[in-house]
Amino acid sequence: RPRSFRPVAGDLAEAVLALQRLAHGPGVQALTWGCEDLSAEMGARRTRETGGGYLPVFEMVRSMTLLAAKSAGVDAIDGVFTDLSDLRGLQEEAAAAAAMGFDGKMTLHPKQLPVVHKAMAPTAAELEHARALLESARSQTGGAWKFRGRMVDQPHVKAANKLVSLYVPEEKPTPIEPGTKANLLEAGSSGKWLEELEAGQVIAHNIRRTVTETDNILFTTATMNPAALHLDYQAAEQSQFHRPLVNSMFTLALTIGISVKDLTQGTGIAQLAVKEARFLAPVFYGDTLRVESRVLSKRESKSQKDRGVVEFEHRAYNQLDTLVCVAVRAMMMARRHAQPSRL
């Protein structure tokens, strides 16, 4: 996904020794490193072993970049692979970076992009295991439990959540035949049709959103909410949080909104109810939220065959994988090839 980030830790040896401080700087979303710039600064004659791996000093900087980024809760981006003709070497290095915990990799040429994407994306087997683990975790009350013959705990759940969040399904265009209302609806849809949804299905949404001060102030004032906890900085400093809280109604709206593109855009007829909204942790300025949705139930309409009602559970996590909001809502959903009477 497109990202903006700073700083690049690689121009100076001094920057390497300040990686942790730089990673915690204001506005930093990701951290990367530049082997070629650093090697020139150091006067190194080469950067890699004869077998292709980095020399120890550069491998150390690579690891330091990863650790500094993770300690600050920002993305870790691996450096570039400079041999444009060696796509196999690029694939191996990108796969190794993903295995280490890097969130992405810098590229030099467009032809490197599909190689990096494929190498760093989770495999089908990894996704199936992660989703099954997350489903198993829902029935646990805490502590470790046995899953597929092995003991697992919350760190495994956190890793599974992270892996599922990286998955971006390949979009396959659906042929559109002109002439019906259903076709007009389908042409502008990116959501899922009624027949594509089944109880227990889990969808990890690729969209993430960083909450800003402007979001909170505009939403709070637009909804005529005078709560000092959201608007009065001095009052907020005296609270247990020592800073303004993001309006929970904005958090709820964002939690549902992030799901729209993948679930209901062009396929949802009407939102029938928000049955549940729970706020499990505070949200502050600068928090980045991601959302995972689960289909709780589905039933077809008895009176109108072109639609049905689906109940979704949306779970929002911040950049530390802390669950901050759970929302349950009921949506009236359209069938793909039906002739909707009143859409």
Short mmCIF file of C-alpha atoms in Angstrom, two decimals:
data_model
loop_
_atom_site.label_atom_id
_atom_site.label_comp_id
_atom_site.label_asym_id
_atom_site.label_seq_id
_atom_site.Cartn_x
_atom_site.Cartn_y
_atom_site.Cartn_z
CA ARG A 1 0.00 0.00 0.00
CA PRO A 2 1.28 3.55 -0.62
CA ARG A 3 3.06 5.01 2.41
CA SER A 4 4.90 8.19 3.29
CA PHE A 5 7.68 7.87 5.84
CA ARG A 6 10.77 9.39 7.32
CA PRO A 7 13.61 9.24 8.20
CA VAL A 8 15.90 7.13 6.03
CA ALA A 9 18.53 5.76 8.39
CA GLY A 10 21.56 5.33 6.21
CA ASP A 11 23.20 8.53 5.05
CA LEU A 12 25.36 8.88 8.16
CA ALA A 13 26.82 6.51 10.72
CA GLU A 14 25.53 8.98 13.31
CA ALA A 15 21.96 8.28 12.18
CA VAL A 16 22.40 4.56 12.80
CA LEU A 17 23.40 5.26 16.41
CA ALA A 18 20.24 7.38 16.85
CA LEU A 19 17.77 5.00 15.22
CA GLN A 20 15.54 4.53 18.25
CA ARG A 21 15.26 8.25 18.88
CA LEU A 22 14.50 8.92 15.21
CA ALA A 23 11.86 6.17 15.11
CA HIS A 24 10.00 7.80 18.02
CA GLY A 25 10.04 11.23 16.36
CA PRO A 26 6.81 13.14 15.59
CA GLY A 27 5.06 12.15 12.37
CA VAL A 28 7.23 9.10 11.70
CA GLN A 29 5.19 6.27 10.19
CA ALA A 30 7.96 3.95 9.04
CA LEU A 31 11.71 3.45 9.22
CA THR A 32 14.09 2.18 6.54
CA TRP A 33 17.82 2.05 5.93
CA GLY A 34 20.17 2.75 3.03
CA CYS A 35 23.06 0.34 2.65
CA GLU A 36 24.71 2.05 -0.31
CA ASP A 37 24.71 5.51 1.29
CA LEU A 38 26.00 4.11 4.56
CA SER A 39 28.77 2.12 2.89
CA ALA A 40 29.95 5.25 1.06
CA GLU A 41 29.97 7.19 4.35
CA MET A 42 32.00 4.43 5.98
CA GLY A 43 34.39 3.96 3.07
CA ALA A 44 33.45 0.28 2.74
CA ARG A 45 34.81 -1.49 -0.33
CA ARG A 46 31.77 -3.75 -0.62
CA THR A 47 28.52 -4.42 1.20
CA ARG A 48 27.90 -8.13 0.65
CA GLU A 49 29.50 -11.50 1.23
CA THR A 50 30.50 -13.57 -1.80
CA GLY A 51 27.37 -15.68 -1.24
CA GLY A 52 25.11 -12.62 -1.54
CA GLY A 53 24.31 -11.87 2.10
CA TYR A 54 25.23 -8.59 3.77
CA LEU A 55 28.55 -8.16 5.51
CA PRO A 56 28.10 -8.34 9.32
CA VAL A 57 28.16 -4.59 9.94
CA PHE A 58 25.39 -3.96 7.40
CA GLU A 59 23.34 -6.91 8.61
CA MET A 60 23.61 -5.39 12.09
CA VAL A 61 22.26 -2.04 10.86
CA ARG A 62 19.44 -3.87 9.11
CA SER A 63 18.49 -5.59 12.36
CA MET A 64 18.82 -2.36 14.34
CA THR A 65 16.41 -0.66 11.92
CA LEU A 66 13.89 -3.45 12.41
CA LEU A 67 14.14 -3.34 16.21
CA ALA A 68 13.95 0.46 16.38
CA ALA A 69 10.85 0.54 14.17
CA LYS A 70 9.09 -2.15 16.20
CA SER A 71 9.96 -0.48 19.50
CA ALA A 72 8.26 2.70 18.22
CA GLY A 73 5.23 0.92 16.76
CA VAL A 74 5.95 2.05 13.18
CA ASP A 75 6.48 0.06 9.99
CA ALA A 76 9.93 -1.39 9.27
CA ILE A 77 10.91 -1.14 5.59
CA ASP A 78 13.88 -3.14 4.34
CA GLY A 79 16.43 -1.44 2.07
CA VAL A 80 16.77 -1.77 -1.71
CA PHE A 81 18.16 -4.71 -3.67
CA THR A 82 20.41 -3.08 -6.24
CA ASP A 83 20.93 -5.90 -8.79
CA LEU A 84 18.03 -5.31 -11.18
CA SER A 85 18.84 -8.45 -13.18
CA ASP A 86 18.74 -10.83 -10.20
CA LEU A 87 15.03 -11.26 -9.51
CA ARG A 88 15.59 -14.56 -7.74
CA GLY A 89 18.01 -12.92 -5.33
CA LEU A 90 15.46 -10.15 -4.77
CA GLN A 91 12.76 -12.74 -4.05
CA GLU A 92 14.93 -14.55 -1.52
CA GLU A 93 15.94 -11.33 0.26
CA ALA A 94 12.34 -10.04 0.38
CA ALA A 95 11.08 -13.37 1.73
CA ALA A 96 13.80 -13.33 4.39
CA ALA A 97 12.86 -9.75 5.31
CA ALA A 98 9.22 -10.77 5.75
CA ALA A 99 10.26 -13.73 7.89
CA MET A 100 12.30 -11.37 10.12
CA GLY A 101 9.33 -9.05 10.62
CA PHE A 102 9.85 -6.29 8.05
CA ASP A 103 6.59 -4.78 6.81
CA GLY A 104 7.83 -3.87 3.35
CA LYS A 105 10.85 -3.41 1.11
CA MET A 106 12.18 -0.47 -0.91
CA THR A 107 12.47 -0.98 -4.69
CA LEU A 108 14.43 0.69 -7.47
CA HIS A 109 12.46 -0.38 -10.56
CA PRO A 110 8.79 -1.20 -11.34
CA LYS A 111 9.71 -4.76 -12.36
CA GLN A 112 10.81 -5.43 -8.78
CA LEU A 113 7.37 -4.62 -7.34
CA PRO A 114 5.51 -7.86 -8.20
CA VAL A 115 8.47 -9.91 -6.98
CA VAL A 116 8.51 -8.13 -3.62
CA HIS A 117 4.72 -8.26 -3.27
CA LYS A 118 4.61 -12.00 -3.89
CA ALA A 119 7.60 -12.75 -1.67
CA MET A 120 6.29 -10.76 1.29
CA ALA A 121 2.63 -11.77 1.05
CA PRO A 122 1.45 -14.59 3.35
CA THR A 123 0.91 -17.97 1.70
CA ALA A 124 -2.50 -19.64 1.53
CA ALA A 125 -1.38 -22.14 4.18
CA GLU A 126 -0.18 -19.35 6.48
CA LEU A 127 -3.46 -17.49 6.08
CA GLU A 128 -5.54 -20.58 6.78
CA HIS A 129 -3.53 -21.33 9.92
CA ALA A 130 -3.75 -17.72 11.15
CA ARG A 131 -7.50 -17.48 10.58
CA ALA A 132 -8.11 -20.80 12.28
CA LEU A 133 -6.02 -19.66 15.24
CA LEU A 134 -7.97 -16.39 15.50
CA GLU A 135 -11.25 -18.29 15.35
CA SER A 136 -10.02 -20.63 18.09
CA ALA A 137 -8.96 -17.66 20.22
CA ARG A 138 -12.49 -16.24 20.25
CA SER A 139 -13.64 -19.06 22.54
CA GLN A 140 -10.74 -18.64 24.98
CA THR A 141 -11.00 -16.60 28.17
CA GLY A 142 -7.27 -15.99 28.60
CA GLY A 143 -3.96 -17.75 29.08
CA ALA A 144 -2.48 -20.47 26.90
CA TRP A 145 -4.42 -23.22 25.14
CA LYS A 146 -3.79 -26.16 22.82
CA PHE A 147 -4.21 -25.53 19.10
CA ARG A 148 -3.40 -28.17 16.49
CA GLY A 149 -1.17 -30.04 18.88
CA ARG A 150 0.82 -27.03 20.08
CA MET A 151 0.50 -24.62 22.98
CA VAL A 152 -0.35 -21.08 21.90
CA ASP A 153 -0.80 -17.79 23.75
CA GLN A 154 -1.53 -14.12 23.11
CA PRO A 155 1.75 -13.50 21.21
CA HIS A 156 0.58 -16.08 18.67
CA VAL A 157 -2.78 -14.29 18.39
CA LYS A 158 -1.01 -10.98 17.85
CA ALA A 159 1.17 -12.51 15.12
CA ALA A 160 -1.88 -14.07 13.44
CA ASN A 161 -3.73 -10.75 13.47
CA LYS A 162 -0.72 -9.06 11.90
CA LEU A 163 -0.41 -11.70 9.18
CA VAL A 164 -4.12 -11.60 8.28
CA SER A 165 -3.99 -7.79 8.07
CA LEU A 166 -1.30 -8.04 5.38
CA TYR A 167 -3.49 -10.07 3.03
CA VAL A 168 -4.91 -8.14 0.08
CA PRO A 169 -7.12 -10.40 -2.08
CA GLU A 170 -6.59 -10.18 -5.82
CA GLU A 171 -9.39 -8.22 -7.41
CA LYS A 172 -11.04 -10.07 -10.30
CA PRO A 173 -13.31 -7.90 -12.45
CA THR A 174 -16.81 -9.24 -13.00
CA PRO A 175 -18.18 -9.04 -16.57
CA ILE A 176 -21.05 -6.55 -16.79
CA GLU A 177 -23.89 -7.04 -19.25
CA PRO A 178 -25.82 -3.82 -19.90
CA GLY A 179 -29.55 -3.46 -19.53
CA THR A 180 -30.75 -4.08 -15.97
CA LYS A 181 -30.86 -2.22 -12.67
CA ALA A 182 -28.86 -5.00 -11.10
CA ASN A 183 -26.10 -4.48 -13.67
CA LEU A 184 -25.98 -0.73 -12.93
CA LEU A 185 -25.57 -1.49 -9.24
CA GLU A 186 -22.91 -4.10 -9.94
CA ALA A 187 -20.86 -1.75 -12.12
CA GLY A 188 -20.13 0.51 -9.14
CA SER A 189 -19.69 -2.18 -6.51
CA SER A 190 -16.63 -3.30 -4.60
CA GLY A 191 -18.51 -4.94 -1.72
CA LYS A 192 -19.67 -8.51 -1.36
CA TRP A 193 -23.00 -9.83 -2.59
CA LEU A 194 -25.37 -11.77 -0.39
CA GLU A 195 -24.33 -15.12 -1.88
CA GLU A 196 -20.64 -14.34 -1.24
CA LEU A 197 -21.16 -14.04 2.51
CA GLU A 198 -21.35 -16.95 4.94
CA ALA A 199 -21.49 -17.14 8.74
CA GLY A 200 -18.00 -17.39 10.23
CA GLN A 201 -16.31 -15.67 7.28
CA VAL A 202 -13.52 -13.27 8.36
CA ILE A 203 -12.41 -10.28 6.25
CA ALA A 204 -9.27 -8.30 7.13
CA HIS A 205 -9.58 -4.84 5.57
CA ASN A 206 -6.50 -3.37 3.93
CA ILE A 207 -7.47 0.26 4.58
CA ARG A 208 -5.90 1.83 7.68
CA ARG A 209 -6.55 5.28 9.08
CA THR A 210 -4.47 7.48 11.36
CA VAL A 211 -6.73 9.56 13.64
CA THR A 212 -5.88 13.26 13.80
CA GLU A 213 -6.71 16.16 16.09
CA THR A 214 -8.72 17.71 13.26
CA ASP A 215 -10.86 14.56 12.97
CA ASN A 216 -11.74 14.72 16.64
CA ILE A 217 -12.50 18.45 16.81
CA LEU A 218 -14.60 18.56 13.62
CA PHE A 219 -16.60 15.44 14.49
CA THR A 220 -17.19 16.50 18.09
CA THR A 221 -18.29 20.04 17.25
CA ALA A 222 -20.37 18.95 14.24
CA THR A 223 -22.35 16.59 16.48
CA MET A 224 -22.86 19.29 19.15
CA ASN A 225 -20.93 17.33 21.79
CA PRO A 226 -19.54 19.73 24.47
CA ALA A 227 -17.60 17.08 26.43
CA ALA A 228 -14.44 18.69 27.86
CA LEU A 229 -12.63 15.36 27.59
CA HIS A 230 -12.57 15.81 23.80
CA LEU A 231 -12.19 19.60 23.44
CA ASP A 232 -10.68 21.11 26.59
CA TYR A 233 -6.96 20.35 26.76
CA GLN A 234 -6.53 21.64 30.31
CA ALA A 235 -9.45 19.55 31.58
CA ALA A 236 -8.15 16.52 29.70
CA GLU A 237 -4.75 16.88 31.37
CA GLN A 238 -6.46 16.45 34.74
CA SER A 239 -8.11 13.19 33.64
CA GLN A 240 -6.67 9.72 34.08
CA PHE A 241 -5.53 9.85 30.44
CA HIS A 242 -3.65 13.21 30.77
CA ARG A 243 -4.60 14.15 27.19
CA PRO A 244 -7.74 14.52 25.04
CA LEU A 245 -9.66 11.39 24.14
CA VAL A 246 -10.88 10.82 20.62
CA ASN A 247 -14.68 10.92 20.52
CA SER A 248 -15.88 7.31 20.79
CA MET A 249 -18.64 7.98 18.25
CA PHE A 250 -15.95 8.91 15.73
CA THR A 251 -14.14 5.67 16.56
CA LEU A 252 -17.38 3.75 15.96
CA ALA A 253 -18.04 5.54 12.66
CA LEU A 254 -14.47 4.89 11.49
CA THR A 255 -14.64 1.22 12.52
CA ILE A 256 -17.71 0.71 10.36
CA GLY A 257 -16.53 3.05 7.60
CA ILE A 258 -13.28 1.15 7.00
CA SER A 259 -15.33 -1.98 6.27
CA VAL A 260 -17.56 -0.37 3.62
CA LYS A 261 -15.33 -0.74 0.56
CA ASP A 262 -14.83 -4.48 1.05
CA LEU A 263 -18.30 -5.38 2.33
CA THR A 264 -21.17 -3.06 1.42
CA GLN A 265 -20.13 -0.52 -1.22
CA GLY A 266 -22.58 -0.99 -4.09
CA THR A 267 -24.01 -4.17 -2.53
CA GLY A 268 -25.56 -2.88 0.69
CA ILE A 269 -29.16 -1.71 0.36
CA ALA A 270 -29.67 -0.31 3.87
CA GLN A 271 -28.18 -0.38 7.34
CA LEU A 272 -30.90 -1.76 9.59
CA ALA A 273 -29.33 -1.53 13.04
CA VAL A 274 -26.18 -1.05 15.05
CA LYS A 275 -26.87 -3.71 17.66
CA GLU A 276 -23.74 -3.35 19.76
CA ALA A 277 -20.89 -0.91 20.27
CA ARG A 278 -18.17 -1.57 22.84
CA PHE A 279 -15.09 0.56 23.46
CA LEU A 280 -12.35 -1.52 25.05
CA ALA A 281 -9.41 0.92 24.99
CA PRO A 282 -9.01 4.67 24.49
CA VAL A 283 -8.07 6.16 21.12
CA PHE A 284 -5.69 9.14 20.97
CA TYR A 285 -4.38 11.48 18.27
CA GLY A 286 -1.87 9.64 16.08
CA ASP A 287 -3.33 6.18 16.62
CA THR A 288 -3.68 4.16 13.41
CA LEU A 289 -6.67 1.86 13.27
CA ARG A 290 -7.23 -1.27 11.21
CA VAL A 291 -10.41 -3.33 11.12
CA GLU A 292 -11.29 -7.00 10.86
CA SER A 293 -14.88 -8.03 10.11
CA ARG A 294 -16.67 -11.30 10.76
CA VAL A 295 -20.01 -12.51 9.38
CA LEU A 296 -22.12 -13.52 12.37
CA SER A 297 -25.26 -14.60 10.53
CA LYS A 298 -27.10 -14.46 7.21
CA ARG A 299 -30.74 -14.95 6.32
CA GLU A 300 -32.57 -14.49 3.05
CA SER A 301 -35.61 -12.24 2.81
CA LYS A 302 -38.88 -14.18 2.58
CA SER A 303 -40.76 -11.36 0.89
CA GLN A 304 -38.08 -10.11 -1.53
CA LYS A 305 -35.86 -12.71 -3.17
CA ASP A 306 -33.33 -10.17 -4.40
CA ARG A 307 -31.93 -9.49 -0.92
CA GLY A 308 -31.22 -10.73 2.59
CA VAL A 309 -30.01 -9.58 6.00
CA VAL A 310 -26.42 -10.06 7.14
CA GLU A 311 -25.11 -9.37 10.63
CA PHE A 312 -21.49 -8.21 10.79
CA GLU A 313 -19.09 -7.88 13.70
CA HIS A 314 -16.36 -5.26 13.17
CA ARG A 315 -13.26 -5.23 15.40
CA ALA A 316 -10.90 -2.23 15.36
CA TYR A 317 -7.27 -2.52 16.48
CA ASN A 318 -4.68 0.22 16.95
CA GLN A 319 -1.06 0.15 15.79
CA LEU A 320 -0.10 -1.89 18.88
CA ASP A 321 -2.73 -4.53 18.00
CA THR A 322 -4.83 -3.47 20.99
CA LEU A 323 -8.54 -4.07 20.45
CA VAL A 324 -10.20 -0.66 20.84
CA CYS A 325 -13.73 -1.10 19.49
CA VAL A 326 -16.22 -3.87 18.68
CA ALA A 327 -19.37 -3.06 16.70
CA VAL A 328 -22.18 -5.35 15.55
CA ARG A 329 -24.54 -4.16 12.83
CA ALA A 330 -27.25 -5.59 10.58
CA MET A 331 -27.21 -4.81 6.85
CA MET A 332 -29.71 -5.52 4.10
CA MET A 333 -27.59 -6.92 1.25
CA ALA A 334 -28.39 -7.41 -2.45
CA ARG A 335 -27.97 -10.52 -4.55
CA ARG A 336 -25.59 -10.25 -7.50
CA HIS A 337 -27.80 -11.10 -10.49
CA ALA A 338 -31.24 -10.39 -9.03
CA GLN A 339 -33.56 -7.69 -10.33
CA PRO A 340 -33.86 -5.40 -7.28
CA SER A 341 -37.29 -3.85 -7.10
CA ARG A 342 -36.52 -0.85 -4.87
CA LEU A 343 -32.71 -0.28 -4.69
#
